[in-house]
PDB file of C-alpha atoms in Angstrom:
ATOM      1  CA  MET T   1     133.181-127.540  13.568  1.00 91.00           C
ATOM      2  CA  GLY T   2     134.396-127.322  17.155  1.00 94.00           C
ATOM      3  CA  LYS T   3     137.566-125.679  18.406  1.00 96.00           C
ATOM      4  CA  LEU T   4     140.183-127.399  20.546  1.00 97.00           C
ATOM      5  CA  VAL T   5     140.988-124.912  23.291  1.00 97.00           C
ATOM      6  CA  LEU T   6     143.824-125.288  25.772  1.00 96.00           C
ATOM      7  CA  TYR T   7     142.642-123.414  28.888  1.00 96.00           C
ATOM      8  CA  LEU T   8     145.164-123.795  31.684  1.00 94.00           C
ATOM      9  CA  ALA T   9     146.891-121.971  34.493  1.00 94.00           C
ATOM     10  CA  VAL T  10     150.682-121.817  34.578  1.00 95.00           C
ATOM     11  CA  SER T  11     153.271-120.361  36.902  1.00 96.00           C
ATOM     12  CA  VAL T  12     155.198-117.299  35.751  1.00 96.00           C
ATOM     13  CA  ASP T  13     158.025-119.661  34.752  1.00 94.00           C
ATOM     14  CA  GLY T  14     155.768-121.957  32.693  1.00 92.00           C
ATOM     15  CA  TYR T  15     154.899-124.869  34.997  1.00 93.00           C
ATOM     16  CA  LEU T  16     151.494-126.581  35.250  1.00 91.00           C
ATOM     17  CA  ALA T  17     152.239-128.303  38.537  1.00 91.00           C
ATOM     18  CA  ASP T  18     154.975-128.609  41.122  1.00 93.00           C
ATOM     19  CA  GLU T  19     157.436-131.522  41.151  1.00 93.00           C
ATOM     20  CA  GLN T  20     154.920-133.800  42.898  1.00 91.00           C
ATOM     21  CA  GLY T  21     152.142-132.840  40.477  1.00 88.00           C
ATOM     22  CA  GLY T  22     150.535-130.571  43.058  1.00 89.00           C
ATOM     23  CA  VAL T  23     148.508-127.508  42.191  1.00 90.00           C
ATOM     24  CA  GLY T  24     148.063-126.006  45.651  1.00 90.00           C
ATOM     25  CA  TRP T  25     149.873-122.893  44.434  1.00 93.00           C
ATOM     26  CA  LEU T  26     147.064-122.049  41.994  1.00 91.00           C
ATOM     27  CA  GLY T  27     145.438-118.805  43.006  1.00 90.00           C
ATOM     28  CA  GLY T  28     146.016-115.136  42.751  1.00 93.00           C
ATOM     29  CA  ASP T  29     147.714-112.663  45.018  1.00 95.00           C
ATOM     30  CA  GLY T  30     144.644-112.189  47.237  1.00 92.00           C
ATOM     31  CA  SER T  31     143.848-108.685  45.988  1.00 94.00           C
ATOM     32  CA  GLU T  32     140.492-109.803  44.489  1.00 93.00           C
ATOM     33  CA  PRO T  33     139.715-113.226  46.002  1.00 88.00           C
ATOM     34  CA  GLU T  34     136.104-113.278  44.759  1.00 89.00           C
ATOM     35  CA  ASN T  35     137.058-112.514  41.137  1.00 92.00           C
ATOM     36  CA  PHE T  36     137.152-115.723  39.071  1.00 88.00           C
ATOM     37  CA  GLY T  37     138.272-113.923  35.929  1.00 91.00           C
ATOM     38  CA  SER T  38     137.687-115.548  32.567  1.00 88.00           C
ATOM     39  CA  TYR T  39     136.704-119.013  33.829  1.00 91.00           C
ATOM     40  CA  PRO T  40     132.896-118.598  34.211  1.00 92.00           C
ATOM     41  CA  ALA T  41     132.464-117.057  30.736  1.00 90.00           C
ATOM     42  CA  PHE T  42     134.847-119.598  29.193  1.00 93.00           C
ATOM     43  CA  TYR T  43     133.102-122.575  30.816  1.00 95.00           C
ATOM     44  CA  GLU T  44     129.694-121.479  29.478  1.00 94.00           C
ATOM     45  CA  LYS T  45     131.028-122.052  25.940  1.00 94.00           C
ATOM     46  CA  VAL T  46     132.517-125.493  26.677  1.00 97.00           C
ATOM     47  CA  GLU T  47     130.631-128.379  25.039  1.00 97.00           C
ATOM     48  CA  VAL T  48     132.994-131.216  25.860  1.00 98.00           C
ATOM     49  CA  ILE T  49     136.036-131.736  28.089  1.00 98.00           C
ATOM     50  CA  LEU T  50     139.249-133.584  27.255  1.00 98.00           C
ATOM     51  CA  MET T  51     141.877-134.521  29.839  1.00 97.00           C
ATOM     52  CA  GLY T  52     144.562-137.040  30.618  1.00 95.00           C
ATOM     53  CA  TRP T  53     144.454-139.767  33.242  1.00 96.00           C
ATOM     54  CA  SER T  54     146.624-137.891  35.756  1.00 92.00           C
ATOM     55  CA  THR T  55     144.331-134.851  35.673  1.00 93.00           C
ATOM     56  CA  TYR T  56     141.251-137.061  35.973  1.00 96.00           C
ATOM     57  CA  HIS T  57     142.767-139.003  38.871  1.00 94.00           C
ATOM     58  CA  GLN T  58     143.775-135.800  40.672  1.00 92.00           C
ATOM     59  CA  ILE T  59     140.234-134.429  40.331  1.00 95.00           C
ATOM     60  CA  VAL T  60     138.470-137.546  41.648  1.00 96.00           C
ATOM     61  CA  THR T  61     140.916-138.300  44.460  1.00 94.00           C
ATOM     62  CA  GLU T  62     142.145-134.888  45.621  1.00 92.00           C
ATOM     63  CA  LEU T  63     140.506-131.806  44.144  1.00 91.00           C
ATOM     64  CA  SER T  64     136.843-132.883  44.075  1.00 94.00           C
ATOM     65  CA  PRO T  65     136.510-136.418  45.477  1.00 95.00           C
ATOM     66  CA  ASP T  66     132.854-136.076  46.500  1.00 95.00           C
ATOM     67  CA  SER T  67     131.362-134.711  43.293  1.00 95.00           C
ATOM     68  CA  TRP T  68     132.301-134.551  39.628  1.00 96.00           C
ATOM     69  CA  PRO T  69     132.784-130.828  38.870  1.00 96.00           C
ATOM     70  CA  TYR T  70     131.898-131.112  35.167  1.00 97.00           C
ATOM     71  CA  GLU T  71     128.459-132.696  35.535  1.00 95.00           C
ATOM     72  CA  GLY T  72     126.341-132.250  32.422  1.00 94.00           C
ATOM     73  CA  ARG T  73     129.267-131.989  30.017  1.00 97.00           C
ATOM     74  CA  PRO T  74     130.695-135.050  28.279  1.00 97.00           C
ATOM     75  CA  CYS T  75     134.271-135.751  29.288  1.00 98.00           C
ATOM     76  CA  TYR T  76     136.935-137.833  27.539  1.00 98.00           C
ATOM     77  CA  VAL T  77     139.881-139.137  29.535  1.00 98.00           C
ATOM     78  CA  VAL T  78     142.914-140.143  27.470  1.00 97.00           C
ATOM     79  CA  THR T  79     144.597-143.153  29.050  1.00 96.00           C
ATOM     80  CA  HIS T  80     146.488-146.349  28.347  1.00 94.00           C
ATOM     81  CA  ARG T  81     144.437-148.051  31.054  1.00 94.00           C
ATOM     82  CA  SER T  82     141.446-150.190  30.242  1.00 92.00           C
ATOM     83  CA  GLU T  83     138.721-148.503  32.267  1.00 92.00           C
ATOM     84  CA  PRO T  84     134.973-148.939  31.957  1.00 95.00           C
ATOM     85  CA  ASP T  85     133.177-145.774  30.908  1.00 96.00           C
ATOM     86  CA  ARG T  86     131.141-143.985  33.560  1.00 94.00           C
ATOM     87  CA  GLU T  87     128.122-141.749  33.182  1.00 94.00           C
ATOM     88  CA  GLY T  88     129.324-138.723  31.219  1.00 96.00           C
ATOM     89  CA  ILE T  89     132.959-139.954  31.192  1.00 97.00           C
ATOM     90  CA  THR T  90     134.507-141.896  28.307  1.00 97.00           C
ATOM     91  CA  PHE T  91     137.960-143.429  28.681  1.00 98.00           C
ATOM     92  CA  TRP T  92     139.890-143.232  25.398  1.00 97.00           C
ATOM     93  CA  ASN T  93     142.902-145.463  24.688  1.00 95.00           C
ATOM     94  CA  ARG T  94     143.349-144.929  20.953  1.00 95.00           C
ATOM     95  CA  PRO T  95     145.403-142.220  19.195  1.00 95.00           C
ATOM     96  CA  ILE T  96     144.718-138.765  20.609  1.00 95.00           C
ATOM     97  CA  THR T  97     144.654-137.194  17.145  1.00 95.00           C
ATOM     98  CA  GLU T  98     141.787-139.533  16.224  1.00 97.00           C
ATOM     99  CA  LEU T  99     139.861-138.274  19.257  1.00 97.00           C
ATOM    100  CA  ALA T 100     140.652-134.637  18.457  1.00 96.00           C
ATOM    101  CA  GLY T 101     139.278-135.034  14.924  1.00 96.00           C
ATOM    102  CA  LYS T 102     136.183-136.881  16.147  1.00 96.00           C
ATOM    103  CA  LEU T 103     135.355-134.226  18.746  1.00 97.00           C
ATOM    104  CA  LYS T 104     135.902-131.337  16.322  1.00 96.00           C
ATOM    105  CA  GLU T 105     133.529-132.960  13.834  1.00 96.00           C
ATOM    106  CA  GLU T 106     130.835-133.803  16.395  1.00 96.00           C
ATOM    107  CA  HIS T 107     130.769-130.490  18.276  1.00 95.00           C
ATOM    108  CA  LYS T 108     130.315-126.865  17.275  1.00 94.00           C
ATOM    109  CA  GLY T 109     131.526-125.210  20.488  1.00 93.00           C
ATOM    110  CA  ASN T 110     134.712-125.349  22.509  1.00 97.00           C
ATOM    111  CA  ILE T 111     136.430-128.606  23.302  1.00 98.00           C
ATOM    112  CA  TRP T 112     138.321-127.836  26.490  1.00 98.00           C
ATOM    113  CA  ILE T 113     141.733-129.426  26.888  1.00 97.00           C
ATOM    114  CA  CYS T 114     141.553-129.345  30.680  1.00 94.00           C
ATOM    115  CA  GLY T 115     144.911-130.971  31.344  1.00 85.00           C
ATOM    116  CA  GLY T 116     147.515-132.260  31.644  1.00 85.00           C
ATOM    117  CA  ALA T 117     150.938-131.764  30.244  1.00 87.00           C
ATOM    118  CA  SER T 118     151.097-134.974  28.221  1.00 90.00           C
ATOM    119  CA  VAL T 119     147.739-134.481  26.489  1.00 94.00           C
ATOM    120  CA  ALA T 120     148.398-130.782  25.863  1.00 91.00           C
ATOM    121  CA  GLY T 121     151.908-131.534  24.590  1.00 89.00           C
ATOM    122  CA  GLN T 122     150.757-134.223  22.168  1.00 91.00           C
ATOM    123  CA  LEU T 123     148.015-132.016  20.751  1.00 93.00           C
ATOM    124  CA  LEU T 124     150.378-129.044  20.435  1.00 90.00           C
ATOM    125  CA  LYS T 125     152.983-131.187  18.652  1.00 88.00           C
ATOM    126  CA  GLU T 126     150.343-132.406  16.204  1.00 90.00           C
ATOM    127  CA  GLY T 127     149.081-128.871  15.527  1.00 89.00           C
ATOM    128  CA  CYS T 128     145.578-129.689  16.781  1.00 93.00           C
ATOM    129  CA  VAL T 129     145.186-126.813  19.258  1.00 94.00           C
ATOM    130  CA  ASP T 130     143.152-123.913  17.865  1.00 95.00           C
ATOM    131  CA  GLN T 131     143.278-121.543  20.805  1.00 96.00           C
ATOM    132  CA  LEU T 132     145.333-121.139  24.004  1.00 95.00           C
ATOM    133  CA  TRP T 133     143.935-119.457  27.142  1.00 95.00           C
ATOM    134  CA  LEU T 134     146.781-119.174  29.620  1.00 95.00           C
ATOM    135  CA  SER T 135     146.248-117.771  33.089  1.00 95.00           C
ATOM    136  CA  ILE T 136     149.622-116.707  34.456  1.00 97.00           C
ATOM    137  CA  ILE T 137     149.598-117.281  38.226  1.00 97.00           C
ATOM    138  CA  PRO T 138     151.810-114.891  40.250  1.00 97.00           C
ATOM    139  CA  THR T 139     154.117-117.652  41.467  1.00 97.00           C
ATOM    140  CA  VAL T 140     157.578-118.817  40.390  1.00 97.00           C
ATOM    141  CA  LEU T 141     157.944-122.563  41.024  1.00 96.00           C
ATOM    142  CA  GLY T 142     161.518-123.027  39.799  1.00 96.00           C
ATOM    143  CA  LYS T 143     160.802-126.606  38.735  1.00 95.00           C
ATOM    144  CA  GLY T 144     157.908-128.961  38.155  1.00 94.00           C
ATOM    145  CA  VAL T 145     155.760-130.157  35.261  1.00 91.00           C
ATOM    146  CA  ARG T 146     156.307-127.970  32.174  1.00 89.00           C
ATOM    147  CA  LEU T 147     153.409-126.985  29.948  1.00 85.00           C
ATOM    148  CA  PHE T 148     155.160-126.809  26.607  1.00 79.00           C
ATOM    149  CA  PRO T 149     157.047-129.736  25.105  1.00 70.00           C
ATOM    150  CA  GLU T 150     159.820-129.413  22.604  1.00 77.00           C
ATOM    151  CA  LEU T 151     158.194-128.801  19.249  1.00 76.00           C
ATOM    152  CA  SER T 152     159.705-129.657  15.872  1.00 78.00           C
ATOM    153  CA  GLN T 153     158.755-126.206  14.582  1.00 81.00           C
ATOM    154  CA  GLU T 154     157.620-122.933  16.065  1.00 86.00           C
ATOM    155  CA  MET T 155     153.924-122.254  16.568  1.00 87.00           C
ATOM    156  CA  PRO T 156     153.121-118.628  15.620  1.00 92.00           C
ATOM    157  CA  LEU T 157     150.296-117.125  17.669  1.00 95.00           C
ATOM    158  CA  LYS T 158     148.075-114.058  17.539  1.00 97.00           C
ATOM    159  CA  LEU T 159     147.031-112.355  20.784  1.00 98.00           C
ATOM    160  CA  VAL T 160     143.227-112.001  20.731  1.00 97.00           C
ATOM    161  CA  GLY T 161     142.454-111.132  24.346  1.00 96.00           C
ATOM    162  CA  THR T 162     143.799-110.226  27.772  1.00 96.00           C
ATOM    163  CA  GLU T 163     142.370-109.918  31.254  1.00 95.00           C
ATOM    164  CA  ARG T 164     143.818-109.045  34.645  1.00 95.00           C
ATOM    165  CA  TYR T 165     142.297-110.130  37.960  1.00 95.00           C
ATOM    166  CA  ASN T 166     143.503-111.022  41.454  1.00 95.00           C
ATOM    167  CA  GLY T 167     147.138-110.687  40.373  1.00 96.00           C
ATOM    168  CA  ILE T 168     146.589-113.128  37.494  1.00 96.00           C
ATOM    169  CA  VAL T 169     147.052-112.219  33.836  1.00 96.00           C
ATOM    170  CA  ALA T 170     144.983-114.197  31.334  1.00 95.00           C
ATOM    171  CA  LEU T 171     146.264-114.311  27.752  1.00 96.00           C
ATOM    172  CA  VAL T 172     144.203-115.631  24.845  1.00 96.00           C
ATOM    173  CA  TYR T 173     145.999-116.666  21.674  1.00 97.00           C
ATOM    174  CA  GLU T 174     144.890-118.186  18.382  1.00 96.00           C
ATOM    175  CA  ARG T 175     147.124-119.903  15.869  1.00 90.00           C
ATOM    176  CA  ARG T 176     148.222-117.726  12.978  1.00 90.00           C
TER     177      ARG T 176
END
């Protein structure tokens, strides 16, 4: 059975993006610009990618408009829009918990919750997230798009790994 893994970068004060949804602030302090930290090893274990429409749209229009960066891995985009599927990309407009269960049953490796706040928040609220990899970027935004929604109950975690690179601290937690 696969694991739903939330692997995201956040500002020191817990934001995924600035007020306009921008992520230009992502990056370290410049002390080790060639060090990509945990991402390469994490990505090797990813079997399938899950993201929301806003993240998908930002990737194809702004971050990587000329080439799909996740070629070779199936991707599911959660949306209310009625979009035709594309090669390697499935648009999902049914309950997200149904998709989470389907992906966990069909895959043995990591199912990467790539973004954004709405998808991550829904899956956290429903208790579907098995592991959190949070890269804390050395930036304080002050306001923007928050990662964590209000939850009806606390979510106890166990720290299972840490890494430090380029001014970034990566924290890996599993649910207790």
